[in-house]
Coordinates of C-alpha atoms in Angstrom, one line a residue:
G1 CA -30.4 -45.9 39.6
E2 CA -30.1 -43.3 36.9
A3 CA -26.8 -42.0 35.7
S4 CA -26.1 -38.4 36.7
P5 CA -25.9 -35.9 33.8
G6 CA -22.4 -36.3 32.3
G7 CA -21.6 -39.0 34.8
D8 CA -20.2 -42.3 33.7
D9 CA -22.2 -42.5 30.5
P10 CA -19.5 -43.3 27.9
E11 CA -21.7 -42.3 25.0
R12 CA -22.2 -38.8 26.5
R13 CA -18.5 -38.4 27.2
A14 CA -17.6 -39.3 23.6
G15 CA -20.1 -36.8 22.3
D16 CA -18.7 -34.1 24.7
R17 CA -15.1 -34.9 23.3
R18 CA -16.3 -34.6 19.7
A19 CA -18.0 -31.3 20.4
S20 CA -15.0 -29.9 22.2
D21 CA -12.6 -31.0 19.4
A22 CA -14.8 -29.6 16.6
P23 CA -13.2 -26.6 14.7
P24 CA -14.2 -23.6 16.7
A25 CA -15.7 -20.4 15.3
I26 CA -12.4 -18.6 15.4
V27 CA -11.2 -20.8 12.5
A28 CA -14.0 -19.6 10.3
E29 CA -13.3 -16.0 11.4
L30 CA -9.7 -16.4 10.4
V31 CA -10.5 -17.8 7.0
T32 CA -13.1 -15.1 6.4
E33 CA -11.0 -12.2 7.4
I34 CA -8.0 -13.5 5.4
A35 CA -10.2 -13.7 2.3
R36 CA -11.6 -10.2 3.0
T37 CA -8.1 -8.8 3.3
E38 CA -7.0 -10.3 0.1
A39 CA -10.0 -8.9 -1.7
L40 CA -9.2 -5.4 -0.3
L41 CA -5.6 -5.7 -1.3
R42 CA -6.6 -6.4 -4.9
R43 CA -8.4 -3.0 -4.9
L44 CA -5.2 -1.1 -4.3
P45 CA -4.3 1.3 -7.1
A46 CA -1.1 -0.1 -8.6
D47 CA 0.3 3.4 -9.4
Q48 CA -0.3 4.8 -5.9
L49 CA 1.1 2.3 -3.5
D50 CA 3.2 4.9 -1.8
W51 CA 0.3 7.3 -1.3
S52 CA -0.5 8.5 2.2
P53 CA -2.7 11.4 3.3
H54 CA 0.0 12.7 5.6
P55 CA 3.8 12.1 6.0
S56 CA 3.2 10.8 9.5
L57 CA 0.8 8.1 8.3
P58 CA 1.7 4.8 6.7
S59 CA 1.3 4.4 2.9
L60 CA -0.8 1.7 1.2
R61 CA 2.4 -0.3 0.6
M62 CA 3.4 -0.1 4.3
L63 CA -0.1 -1.2 5.4
S64 CA 0.0 -4.0 2.9
R65 CA 3.3 -5.2 4.4
R66 CA 1.8 -5.1 7.9
L67 CA -1.1 -7.3 6.7
I68 CA 1.2 -9.8 5.1
R69 CA 3.3 -9.9 8.3
I70 CA 0.2 -10.5 10.5
V71 CA -0.9 -13.4 8.3
A72 CA 2.6 -14.9 8.5
R73 CA 2.5 -14.6 12.3
I74 CA -0.9 -16.3 12.4
R75 CA 0.7 -19.3 10.9
W76 CA 3.4 -19.2 13.5
M77 CA 0.8 -18.9 16.3
I78 CA -0.9 -22.0 14.9
E79 CA 2.3 -24.1 14.3
L80 CA 4.6 -23.0 17.2
E81 CA 4.3 -23.2 21.0
S82 CA 6.2 -19.9 21.3
V83 CA 7.3 -17.0 19.1
E84 CA 10.1 -14.4 19.6
A85 CA 8.5 -10.9 19.4
S86 CA 11.3 -9.6 17.3
F87 CA 11.1 -12.5 14.8
E88 CA 10.0 -11.1 11.4
P89 CA 8.8 -13.1 8.4
D90 CA 11.2 -13.1 5.4
L91 CA 9.3 -11.0 2.9
P92 CA 10.3 -10.1 -0.6
T93 CA 10.5 -6.5 -1.7
L94 CA 7.0 -5.4 -2.4
D95 CA 7.7 -3.4 -5.6
S96 CA 4.3 -3.8 -7.3
L97 CA 0.7 -4.7 -6.6
T98 CA 1.4 -8.1 -8.1
D99 CA 4.2 -8.6 -5.5
I100 CA 1.8 -7.6 -2.7
T101 CA -1.1 -9.8 -3.8
N102 CA 1.1 -12.8 -4.6
T103 CA 3.0 -12.6 -1.3
F104 CA -0.2 -12.2 0.7
H105 CA -1.9 -15.0 -1.2
A106 CA 1.0 -17.4 -0.4
S107 CA 1.0 -16.5 3.3
A108 CA -2.7 -16.6 3.5
A109 CA -3.0 -20.0 1.8
S110 CA -0.6 -21.7 4.2
A111 CA -2.2 -20.1 7.2
G112 CA -5.7 -21.0 6.0
D113 CA -4.7 -24.6 5.3
I114 CA -3.2 -24.9 8.8
A115 CA -6.2 -23.1 10.5
T116 CA -8.7 -25.6 9.1
V117 CA -7.1 -28.5 11.1
L118 CA -7.2 -26.6 14.5
T119 CA -9.4 -28.2 17.2
G120 CA -10.8 -26.7 20.3
A121 CA -8.2 -28.6 22.3
A122 CA -5.4 -27.1 20.3
L123 CA -6.8 -23.6 20.8
R124 CA -6.8 -24.1 24.5
E125 CA -3.1 -25.0 24.6
A126 CA -0.7 -22.5 26.0
W127 CA 1.1 -20.2 23.6
T128 CA 3.9 -17.9 24.5
L129 CA 5.2 -14.6 23.2
E130 CA 8.9 -14.1 24.2
R131 CA 11.3 -11.2 24.0
D132 CA 15.0 -12.1 24.3
G133 CA 14.1 -15.5 25.8
E134 CA 11.9 -13.9 28.5
T135 CA 8.1 -14.6 28.5
V136 CA 6.1 -11.5 27.6
V137 CA 2.8 -13.2 27.7
Q138 CA 1.5 -16.8 27.9
I139 CA -2.1 -17.3 26.9
A140 CA -4.3 -19.9 25.2
R141 CA -3.5 -20.2 21.5
G142 CA -7.0 -19.2 20.5
D143 CA -6.7 -16.0 22.6
A144 CA -3.3 -15.3 20.9
L145 CA -4.9 -15.7 17.5
R146 CA -7.6 -13.3 18.3
E147 CA -5.3 -10.7 20.1
F148 CA -2.3 -10.8 17.8
G149 CA -3.9 -12.1 14.6
L150 CA -7.6 -11.2 14.0
R151 CA -7.7 -7.9 15.8
P152 CA -4.7 -6.3 14.0
L153 CA -5.8 -7.8 10.7
V154 CA -9.2 -6.2 10.9
Y155 CA -7.7 -2.9 12.2
H156 CA -5.3 -2.6 9.3
Q157 CA -8.0 -3.6 6.8
A158 CA -10.0 -0.6 8.1
E159 CA -7.0 1.6 7.7
I160 CA -6.6 0.6 4.0
A161 CA -10.3 0.9 3.4
L162 CA -10.3 4.5 4.9
L163 CA -7.3 5.4 2.6
L164 CA -9.0 4.0 -0.4
A165 CA -12.3 5.8 0.4
S166 CA -10.4 9.1 0.9
M167 CA -8.8 8.6 -2.5
G168 CA -12.4 8.4 -3.9
L169 CA -12.0 4.7 -4.8
D170 CA -14.7 2.0 -4.3
V171 CA -14.1 0.0 -1.2
P172 CA -15.8 -3.4 -0.8
H173 CA -18.1 -3.5 2.2
P174 CA -16.5 -5.9 4.7
Y175 CA -19.8 -7.8 5.2
G176 CA -21.3 -7.8 1.8
R177 CA -24.7 -6.3 1.4
W178 CA -25.5 -4.6 4.7
P179 CA -29.2 -4.8 5.5
F180 CA -29.1 -1.8 7.8
A181 CA -27.5 0.6 5.2
E182 CA -28.8 4.1 5.1
A183 CA -30.3 5.4 1.9
S184 CA -27.4 7.8 1.3
P185 CA -24.6 6.6 -1.0
R186 CA -21.6 4.9 0.6
P187 CA -18.0 4.9 -0.4
W188 CA -17.9 1.1 -0.6
A189 CA -19.1 -0.9 -3.5

């Protein structure tokens, strides 16, 4: 008789394994968002890194530091089975725009290199966030990368873009030329 779909057909099973172990879309998203973040950081005005529209809001320097920390944590989420919530990356003092862009680039390069070897199987593995040795959350590594990596990365990108636009500076559109753009001028270049 005929083999049932996905039954004992070794060729089909091998094809299914290859498809499930192919680098998933989240890897491309990580690489793309890291590149967008770096392009945005290069637009920061070197002489206004401490600017903030209000004392209760973070400055450009503080937001840059947050982005660098997120990218460092992305690497930990990829490399480690668990991370202590209070664990902070060892960052240099970010005294200048050069310090910010160089530090981000170094963190981004290592995270991007590691991300390109991720497989679907690796992203389905359990990953744990701990606080003082107690489990805070245990989820699939891919879900952790989205929840604690991509989402905050994009959020803080938007914060910086908003600050730059409020300063009257050109902001790169996050998705290049947008086909649905209105005819009115936009603050992004």
